[in-house]
Amino acid sequence: MKKKTTLLTAFFVASFIASACDIWFSGLKGTTQIAAFWVPIIIITGIVFAWVHTDSAERQYQRFALLNIGIVGLALVFVPVYLFKSRPSGAKAKALGYFCALFLGYIAISYAGATFAQYVQL
């Protein structure tokens, strides 16, 4: 399997698990609650950044520092910016369409994870 495909698979698995954990660990308090909130966010953000890094290396596209910071800080806005800037003229719409489809997939898999956790209690 290609590295980018593996990273997308990891992204969806992590999203499913994170949504399930939101339900399972909703009663936590204090530091444990903070960790349960931030750990999945950090892992998913790392996976997204690794995908962008791998893609830009394949395309030999040099990302500037503010774009990197934006991808880590607000991926929903800056990943499409990266896709738009890194693709040639005829491929921009296709890349943004794939991004929209993957975002809808993220919503669906997150919903599935939360629903799963409601029926399967720890």
PDB file of C-alpha atoms in Angstrom:
ATOM      1  CA  MET A   1       0.000   0.000   0.000  1.00  0.00           C
ATOM      2  CA  LYS A   2       1.256   3.498  -0.799  1.00  0.00           C
ATOM      3  CA  LYS A   3       2.313   5.730   2.082  1.00  0.00           C
ATOM      4  CA  LYS A   4      -0.416   8.322   1.418  1.00  0.00           C
ATOM      5  CA  THR A   5      -3.082   5.595   1.315  1.00  0.00           C
ATOM      6  CA  THR A   6      -1.764   4.182   4.589  1.00  0.00           C
ATOM      7  CA  LEU A   7      -1.928   7.651   6.150  1.00  0.00           C
ATOM      8  CA  LEU A   8      -5.525   8.154   4.941  1.00  0.00           C
ATOM      9  CA  THR A   9      -6.466   4.774   6.402  1.00  0.00           C
ATOM     10  CA  ALA A  10      -4.802   5.719   9.692  1.00  0.00           C
ATOM     11  CA  PHE A  11      -6.687   9.042   9.626  1.00  0.00           C
ATOM     12  CA  PHE A  12     -10.055   7.317   9.298  1.00  0.00           C
ATOM     13  CA  VAL A  13      -9.251   4.665  11.918  1.00  0.00           C
ATOM     14  CA  ALA A  14      -8.055   7.360  14.336  1.00  0.00           C
ATOM     15  CA  SER A  15     -11.194   9.411  13.670  1.00  0.00           C
ATOM     16  CA  PHE A  16     -13.425   6.404  14.395  1.00  0.00           C
ATOM     17  CA  ILE A  17     -11.557   5.613  17.612  1.00  0.00           C
ATOM     18  CA  ALA A  18     -11.486   9.279  18.716  1.00  0.00           C
ATOM     19  CA  SER A  19     -15.252   9.599  18.277  1.00  0.00           C
ATOM     20  CA  ALA A  20     -15.861   6.389  20.183  1.00  0.00           C
ATOM     21  CA  CYS A  21     -13.550   7.560  22.971  1.00  0.00           C
ATOM     22  CA  ASP A  22     -15.469  10.845  23.208  1.00  0.00           C
ATOM     23  CA  ILE A  23     -18.521   8.820  24.207  1.00  0.00           C
ATOM     24  CA  TRP A  24     -16.727   6.246  26.338  1.00  0.00           C
ATOM     25  CA  PHE A  25     -14.726   8.784  28.336  1.00  0.00           C
ATOM     26  CA  SER A  26     -17.276  11.586  28.572  1.00  0.00           C
ATOM     27  CA  GLY A  27     -17.459  11.263  32.366  1.00  0.00           C
ATOM     28  CA  LEU A  28     -13.774  11.892  33.009  1.00  0.00           C
ATOM     29  CA  LYS A  29     -12.640  14.773  35.195  1.00  0.00           C
ATOM     30  CA  GLY A  30      -9.508  16.878  35.595  1.00  0.00           C
ATOM     31  CA  THR A  31      -6.237  16.104  33.847  1.00  0.00           C
ATOM     32  CA  THR A  32      -7.542  12.832  32.441  1.00  0.00           C
ATOM     33  CA  GLN A  33     -10.371  14.698  30.703  1.00  0.00           C
ATOM     34  CA  ILE A  34      -7.883  17.152  29.198  1.00  0.00           C
ATOM     35  CA  ALA A  35      -5.683  14.308  27.943  1.00  0.00           C
ATOM     36  CA  ALA A  36      -8.693  12.428  26.502  1.00  0.00           C
ATOM     37  CA  PHE A  37      -9.611  15.594  24.603  1.00  0.00           C
ATOM     38  CA  TRP A  38      -6.164  16.588  23.274  1.00  0.00           C
ATOM     39  CA  VAL A  39      -4.464  13.267  22.504  1.00  0.00           C
ATOM     40  CA  PRO A  40      -6.775  12.335  19.594  1.00  0.00           C
ATOM     41  CA  ILE A  41      -6.524  15.872  18.190  1.00  0.00           C
ATOM     42  CA  ILE A  42      -2.731  15.737  18.263  1.00  0.00           C
ATOM     43  CA  ILE A  43      -2.644  12.282  16.656  1.00  0.00           C
ATOM     44  CA  ILE A  44      -5.093  13.196  13.868  1.00  0.00           C
ATOM     45  CA  THR A  45      -3.294  16.494  13.211  1.00  0.00           C
ATOM     46  CA  GLY A  46       0.004  14.617  13.005  1.00  0.00           C
ATOM     47  CA  ILE A  47      -1.460  12.195  10.468  1.00  0.00           C
ATOM     48  CA  VAL A  48      -2.814  15.062   8.335  1.00  0.00           C
ATOM     49  CA  PHE A  49       0.548  16.835   8.453  1.00  0.00           C
ATOM     50  CA  ALA A  50       2.366  13.605   7.542  1.00  0.00           C
ATOM     51  CA  TRP A  51       0.063  13.202   4.525  1.00  0.00           C
ATOM     52  CA  VAL A  52       0.749  16.786   3.374  1.00  0.00           C
ATOM     53  CA  HIS A  53       4.489  16.273   3.922  1.00  0.00           C
ATOM     54  CA  THR A  54       4.464  13.046   1.874  1.00  0.00           C
ATOM     55  CA  ASP A  55       2.375  14.619  -0.890  1.00  0.00           C
ATOM     56  CA  SER A  56       4.573  17.704  -1.138  1.00  0.00           C
ATOM     57  CA  ALA A  57       7.701  15.525  -1.272  1.00  0.00           C
ATOM     58  CA  GLU A  58       6.173  13.479  -4.123  1.00  0.00           C
ATOM     59  CA  ARG A  59       5.286  16.663  -6.009  1.00  0.00           C
ATOM     60  CA  GLN A  60       8.528  18.424  -5.079  1.00  0.00           C
ATOM     61  CA  TYR A  61       6.442  21.338  -3.815  1.00  0.00           C
ATOM     62  CA  GLN A  62       8.128  23.607  -1.272  1.00  0.00           C
ATOM     63  CA  ARG A  63       5.659  24.596   1.480  1.00  0.00           C
ATOM     64  CA  PHE A  64       6.269  27.897   3.210  1.00  0.00           C
ATOM     65  CA  ALA A  65       6.380  28.126   7.022  1.00  0.00           C
ATOM     66  CA  LEU A  66       3.036  29.903   7.453  1.00  0.00           C
ATOM     67  CA  LEU A  67       1.303  27.191   5.425  1.00  0.00           C
ATOM     68  CA  ASN A  68       2.826  24.526   7.695  1.00  0.00           C
ATOM     69  CA  ILE A  69       1.645  26.399  10.774  1.00  0.00           C
ATOM     70  CA  GLY A  70      -1.802  26.802   9.231  1.00  0.00           C
ATOM     71  CA  ILE A  71      -2.059  23.098   8.414  1.00  0.00           C
ATOM     72  CA  VAL A  72      -1.293  22.207  12.024  1.00  0.00           C
ATOM     73  CA  GLY A  73      -3.513  24.948  13.460  1.00  0.00           C
ATOM     74  CA  LEU A  74      -6.517  24.880  11.147  1.00  0.00           C
ATOM     75  CA  ALA A  75      -6.286  22.001   8.685  1.00  0.00           C
ATOM     76  CA  LEU A  76      -9.850  22.418   7.392  1.00  0.00           C
ATOM     77  CA  VAL A  77      -8.844  25.752   5.830  1.00  0.00           C
ATOM     78  CA  PHE A  78      -5.162  25.290   5.034  1.00  0.00           C
ATOM     79  CA  VAL A  79      -5.158  21.801   3.493  1.00  0.00           C
ATOM     80  CA  PRO A  80      -7.402  23.059   0.653  1.00  0.00           C
ATOM     81  CA  VAL A  81      -5.057  26.058   0.295  1.00  0.00           C
ATOM     82  CA  TYR A  82      -2.134  23.640   0.009  1.00  0.00           C
ATOM     83  CA  LEU A  83      -4.013  21.496  -2.536  1.00  0.00           C
ATOM     84  CA  PHE A  84      -4.903  24.561  -4.597  1.00  0.00           C
ATOM     85  CA  LYS A  85      -1.345  25.902  -4.615  1.00  0.00           C
ATOM     86  CA  SER A  86       0.397  22.562  -5.201  1.00  0.00           C
ATOM     87  CA  ARG A  87      -1.688  21.311  -8.132  1.00  0.00           C
ATOM     88  CA  PRO A  88      -1.374  22.344 -11.777  1.00  0.00           C
ATOM     89  CA  SER A  89      -4.205  24.320 -13.364  1.00  0.00           C
ATOM     90  CA  GLY A  90      -6.276  21.365 -14.596  1.00  0.00           C
ATOM     91  CA  ALA A  91      -6.017  19.359 -11.363  1.00  0.00           C
ATOM     92  CA  LYS A  92      -7.053  21.948  -8.757  1.00  0.00           C
ATOM     93  CA  ALA A  93     -10.808  21.270  -8.868  1.00  0.00           C
ATOM     94  CA  LYS A  94     -10.288  17.505  -8.789  1.00  0.00           C
ATOM     95  CA  ALA A  95      -8.040  17.753  -5.707  1.00  0.00           C
ATOM     96  CA  LEU A  96     -10.513  20.033  -3.913  1.00  0.00           C
ATOM     97  CA  GLY A  97     -13.351  17.662  -4.845  1.00  0.00           C
ATOM     98  CA  TYR A  98     -11.450  14.745  -3.335  1.00  0.00           C
ATOM     99  CA  PHE A  99     -10.848  16.831  -0.217  1.00  0.00           C
ATOM    100  CA  CYS A 100     -14.581  17.546   0.111  1.00  0.00           C
ATOM    101  CA  ALA A 101     -15.378  13.843  -0.352  1.00  0.00           C
ATOM    102  CA  LEU A 102     -12.804  12.876   2.278  1.00  0.00           C
ATOM    103  CA  PHE A 103     -14.188  15.497   4.659  1.00  0.00           C
ATOM    104  CA  LEU A 104     -17.677  14.019   4.253  1.00  0.00           C
ATOM    105  CA  GLY A 105     -16.128  10.595   4.862  1.00  0.00           C
ATOM    106  CA  TYR A 106     -14.535  11.946   8.034  1.00  0.00           C
ATOM    107  CA  ILE A 107     -17.932  13.158   9.258  1.00  0.00           C
ATOM    108  CA  ALA A 108     -19.515   9.784   8.456  1.00  0.00           C
ATOM    109  CA  ILE A 109     -16.773   7.721  10.124  1.00  0.00           C
ATOM    110  CA  SER A 110     -16.839   9.971  13.190  1.00  0.00           C
ATOM    111  CA  TYR A 111     -20.601   9.519  13.430  1.00  0.00           C
ATOM    112  CA  ALA A 112     -20.134   5.761  13.060  1.00  0.00           C
ATOM    113  CA  GLY A 113     -17.554   5.743  15.862  1.00  0.00           C
ATOM    114  CA  ALA A 114     -19.849   7.644  18.211  1.00  0.00           C
ATOM    115  CA  THR A 115     -22.784   5.395  17.346  1.00  0.00           C
ATOM    116  CA  PHE A 116     -20.641   2.294  17.873  1.00  0.00           C
ATOM    117  CA  ALA A 117     -19.611   3.549  21.317  1.00  0.00           C
ATOM    118  CA  GLN A 118     -23.233   4.057  22.333  1.00  0.00           C
ATOM    119  CA  TYR A 119     -23.985   0.388  21.667  1.00  0.00           C
ATOM    120  CA  VAL A 120     -20.687  -1.111  22.857  1.00  0.00           C
ATOM    121  CA  GLN A 121     -19.908   0.090  26.356  1.00  0.00           C
ATOM    122  CA  LEU A 122     -16.483  -0.326  27.963  1.00  0.00           C
TER     123      LEU A 122
END
